[in-house]
Amino acid sequence: MKVFPFTLFVPDDKSVISEYISQPYFYQYLHRHDEWQITWVQKGEGTLIAGNNMHSFSSGDVFLIGANLPHLFKSNPEYFAGDENKNISACSLYFNPSGILKALFDLPEMKLLNSFFKNNKHGFKIPQQWAQEISNQILEVHQSSGTHVLFNLVQLLNTLQGINEEVEVLCSEVYSSDISEDEGIRLSNIINFIMRNYNRQITLDDIANTAYMTPPAFCRYFKQHTGHTFVSFLNEVRVNDACKSLLAGTKTDGISGVAYKAGFNSITNFNRVFKSVTGQSPRAYIDAYHGLSRANLAL
């Protein structure tokens, strides 16, 4: 199965595509496709960019990604520290209820599942207490053949539909993924540039040149397609990176080291931006995490 930016090519003889990867990195370009995607991250950690939002991921996490939602799993460099030969591995399923499976999903018995897709159009992160059951079902679909593929897929979707806990949606309800192929590729190039360079100083001219636009035109374009200003999006990427570093608890960095490593040029600016994004100071964020961890151990 070949995946190009914003296009997924599906063989004519398949109604459900499954793949298991074990390689140095995830696919490194922002992309989208008509198919819904369910991905179990077996090994790896980093950041999932989905639409105009970001989510940390680690080994064992499972995500349901909506059709046509631009997304990118960005591996965390710290994951490979001390072992350059370390791999990521993941199992993913792709299916299109509006494509080759349309006849199946048009059946009256599928009415509730169709409502489920409509109500969760961008997808969500699977709650941790459901991750093991759903990852097992993903593997069952991957290892199946013939009609068992469809049977196991429907069982998996029924399990997803039955989740009654509050879920972490991948991006806001108002986000629109209705952009052209060319615009998608341009946006992909912009996001990829940010993800490769966020920990150094990026000027507005730098990023506008990447999109072959003037700075004012770029600002309008970026706001229109992401719902963020360039600065707010860059700050969220940096804070997301800082959150992972703070919780990793490296003794050599400290809060100031984490701030500069993530691309902030002053600790004062870092503290202000961090609180505006997370609602907490960096120290309170660390204390809250360790307090939750101790409470879980006590259960």
CSV table of C-alpha atoms in Angstrom, one decimal, residues 67-227:
chain,number,residue,atom,x,y,z
A,67,ALA,CA,-12.0,10.4,6.9
A,68,ASN,CA,-10.1,13.2,5.2
A,69,LEU,CA,-8.6,14.5,8.4
A,70,PRO,CA,-5.0,15.6,7.8
A,71,HIS,CA,-2.8,13.8,10.3
A,72,LEU,CA,0.8,13.0,11.0
A,73,PHE,CA,2.4,10.8,13.6
A,74,LYS,CA,5.7,12.5,14.5
A,75,SER,CA,8.2,10.4,16.4
A,76,ASN,CA,9.7,11.9,19.5
A,77,PRO,CA,13.6,12.1,19.1
A,78,GLU,CA,14.0,11.2,22.8
A,79,TYR,CA,12.4,7.8,22.1
A,80,PHE,CA,15.6,6.8,20.1
A,81,ALA,CA,18.1,8.3,22.6
A,82,GLY,CA,20.8,5.8,23.3
A,83,ASP,CA,19.6,3.3,20.7
A,84,GLU,CA,19.6,4.6,17.1
A,85,ASN,CA,18.5,1.2,15.8
A,86,LYS,CA,15.3,1.3,17.8
A,87,ASN,CA,12.1,0.9,15.7
A,88,ILE,CA,8.5,2.0,15.9
A,89,SER,CA,5.7,-0.5,15.2
A,90,ALA,CA,2.0,0.0,14.6
A,91,CYS,CA,-1.0,-1.8,13.1
A,92,SER,CA,-3.6,0.2,11.2
A,93,LEU,CA,-6.9,-0.5,9.5
A,94,TYR,CA,-8.4,1.7,6.7
A,95,PHE,CA,-12.0,1.5,5.5
A,96,ASN,CA,-14.4,3.7,3.6
A,97,PRO,CA,-18.1,3.5,4.5
A,98,SER,CA,-18.9,5.8,1.6
A,99,GLY,CA,-16.8,3.8,-0.9
A,100,ILE,CA,-16.6,0.1,-1.7
A,101,LEU,CA,-18.3,-0.7,1.6
A,102,LYS,CA,-21.3,1.6,0.9
A,103,ALA,CA,-23.7,-1.2,0.3
A,104,LEU,CA,-22.9,-2.7,3.7
A,105,PHE,CA,-23.3,0.6,5.5
A,106,ASP,CA,-26.5,1.4,3.7
A,107,LEU,CA,-28.2,-1.6,5.4
A,108,PRO,CA,-30.8,-0.7,8.1
A,109,GLU,CA,-28.8,-2.6,10.7
A,110,MET,CA,-25.9,-0.2,10.2
A,111,LYS,CA,-28.0,2.9,11.1
A,112,LEU,CA,-26.4,3.3,14.6
A,113,LEU,CA,-22.9,2.9,13.2
A,114,ASN,CA,-23.5,5.6,10.6
A,115,SER,CA,-24.7,7.9,13.4
A,116,PHE,CA,-21.6,7.1,15.3
A,117,PHE,CA,-19.4,8.1,12.4
A,118,LYS,CA,-21.4,11.3,11.9
A,119,ASN,CA,-21.2,12.2,15.6
A,120,ASN,CA,-17.4,11.5,15.7
A,121,LYS,CA,-16.4,12.8,12.3
A,122,HIS,CA,-12.9,13.7,13.2
A,123,GLY,CA,-12.2,10.7,15.4
A,124,PHE,CA,-10.8,10.4,18.9
A,125,LYS,CA,-8.2,8.8,21.1
A,126,ILE,CA,-9.4,5.5,22.6
A,127,PRO,CA,-9.7,5.7,26.4
A,128,GLN,CA,-6.9,3.8,28.1
A,129,GLN,CA,-9.2,1.2,29.7
A,130,TRP,CA,-10.4,0.2,26.3
A,131,ALA,CA,-7.1,0.2,24.4
A,132,GLN,CA,-6.1,-3.4,25.1
A,133,GLU,CA,-9.5,-4.9,24.0
A,134,ILE,CA,-9.6,-2.7,20.8
A,135,SER,CA,-5.9,-3.4,19.9
A,136,ASN,CA,-6.7,-7.1,20.1
A,137,GLN,CA,-9.6,-6.7,17.7
A,138,ILE,CA,-7.5,-4.6,15.3
A,139,LEU,CA,-5.0,-7.6,15.2
A,140,GLU,CA,-7.9,-10.0,14.6
A,141,VAL,CA,-9.0,-8.0,11.5
A,142,HIS,CA,-5.4,-7.7,10.3
A,143,GLN,CA,-4.9,-11.5,10.6
A,144,SER,CA,-8.3,-12.4,9.0
A,145,SER,CA,-9.2,-13.3,5.5
A,146,GLY,CA,-12.3,-13.6,3.4
A,147,THR,CA,-15.6,-12.7,5.0
A,148,HIS,CA,-14.0,-12.9,8.5
A,149,VAL,CA,-12.4,-9.5,7.7
A,150,LEU,CA,-15.8,-7.8,7.4
A,151,PHE,CA,-17.3,-9.8,10.4
A,152,ASN,CA,-14.4,-8.8,12.7
A,153,LEU,CA,-14.4,-5.2,11.4
A,154,VAL,CA,-18.1,-4.8,12.3
A,155,GLN,CA,-17.4,-6.3,15.8
A,156,LEU,CA,-14.6,-3.8,16.3
A,157,LEU,CA,-16.8,-0.9,15.2
A,158,ASN,CA,-19.5,-2.1,17.6
A,159,THR,CA,-16.9,-2.1,20.4
A,160,LEU,CA,-15.9,1.5,19.5
A,161,GLN,CA,-19.5,2.6,19.4
A,162,GLY,CA,-20.1,1.1,22.8
A,163,ILE,CA,-17.4,3.2,24.6
A,164,ASN,CA,-19.3,5.1,27.2
A,165,GLU,CA,-16.5,7.1,28.8
A,166,GLU,CA,-15.7,10.7,27.7
A,167,VAL,CA,-13.3,10.6,24.9
A,168,GLU,CA,-10.5,13.0,23.8
A,169,VAL,CA,-11.6,14.2,20.4
A,170,LEU,CA,-8.8,14.7,17.8
A,171,CYS,CA,-9.8,18.2,16.8
A,172,SER,CA,-12.6,20.7,17.2
A,173,GLU,CA,-16.0,20.1,15.7
A,174,VAL,CA,-15.9,23.3,13.7
A,175,TYR,CA,-12.6,22.3,11.9
A,176,SER,CA,-13.2,21.7,8.2
A,177,SER,CA,-11.0,19.2,6.3
A,178,ASP,CA,-12.6,20.2,3.0
A,179,ILE,CA,-9.5,21.4,1.1
A,180,SER,CA,-8.1,20.6,-2.3
A,181,GLU,CA,-5.3,18.2,-3.1
A,182,ASP,CA,-3.0,21.1,-4.0
A,183,GLU,CA,-3.9,23.1,-0.8
A,184,GLY,CA,-3.3,19.9,1.2
A,185,ILE,CA,0.2,19.4,-0.2
A,186,ARG,CA,1.0,23.1,0.5
A,187,LEU,CA,-0.3,22.9,4.1
A,188,SER,CA,1.6,19.6,4.5
A,189,ASN,CA,4.9,21.4,3.5
A,190,ILE,CA,4.2,24.2,6.0
A,191,ILE,CA,3.4,21.9,8.9
A,192,ASN,CA,6.4,19.6,8.1
A,193,PHE,CA,8.7,22.7,8.1
A,194,ILE,CA,7.3,23.7,11.5
A,195,MET,CA,7.7,20.2,13.0
A,196,ARG,CA,11.3,20.0,11.7
A,197,ASN,CA,12.4,23.5,13.0
A,198,TYR,CA,10.2,24.4,15.9
A,199,ASN,CA,13.1,24.2,18.4
A,200,ARG,CA,14.9,27.0,16.7
A,201,GLN,CA,13.9,30.5,15.9
A,202,ILE,CA,11.5,30.6,13.0
A,203,THR,CA,10.6,34.0,11.6
A,204,LEU,CA,7.4,34.9,9.7
A,205,ASP,CA,9.5,35.4,6.6
A,206,ASP,CA,11.0,31.9,7.0
A,207,ILE,CA,7.6,30.2,7.1
A,208,ALA,CA,6.0,32.4,4.4
A,209,ASN,CA,8.9,31.6,2.0
A,210,THR,CA,8.2,27.9,2.6
A,211,ALA,CA,4.7,28.5,1.2
A,212,TYR,CA,5.9,30.9,-1.5
A,213,MET,CA,3.7,33.6,-0.1
A,214,THR,CA,4.1,37.1,1.3
A,215,PRO,CA,3.9,37.2,5.1
A,216,PRO,CA,0.4,38.9,5.1
A,217,ALA,CA,-1.0,36.4,2.6
A,218,PHE,CA,0.5,33.5,4.6
A,219,CYS,CA,-1.0,34.7,7.9
A,220,ARG,CA,-4.5,34.8,6.2
A,221,TYR,CA,-4.0,31.4,4.6
A,222,PHE,CA,-2.7,29.7,7.8
A,223,LYS,CA,-5.5,31.1,9.9
A,224,GLN,CA,-8.1,30.0,7.4
A,225,HIS,CA,-6.9,26.4,7.1
A,226,THR,CA,-5.9,25.7,10.7
A,227,GLY,CA,-7.9,28.0,12.9
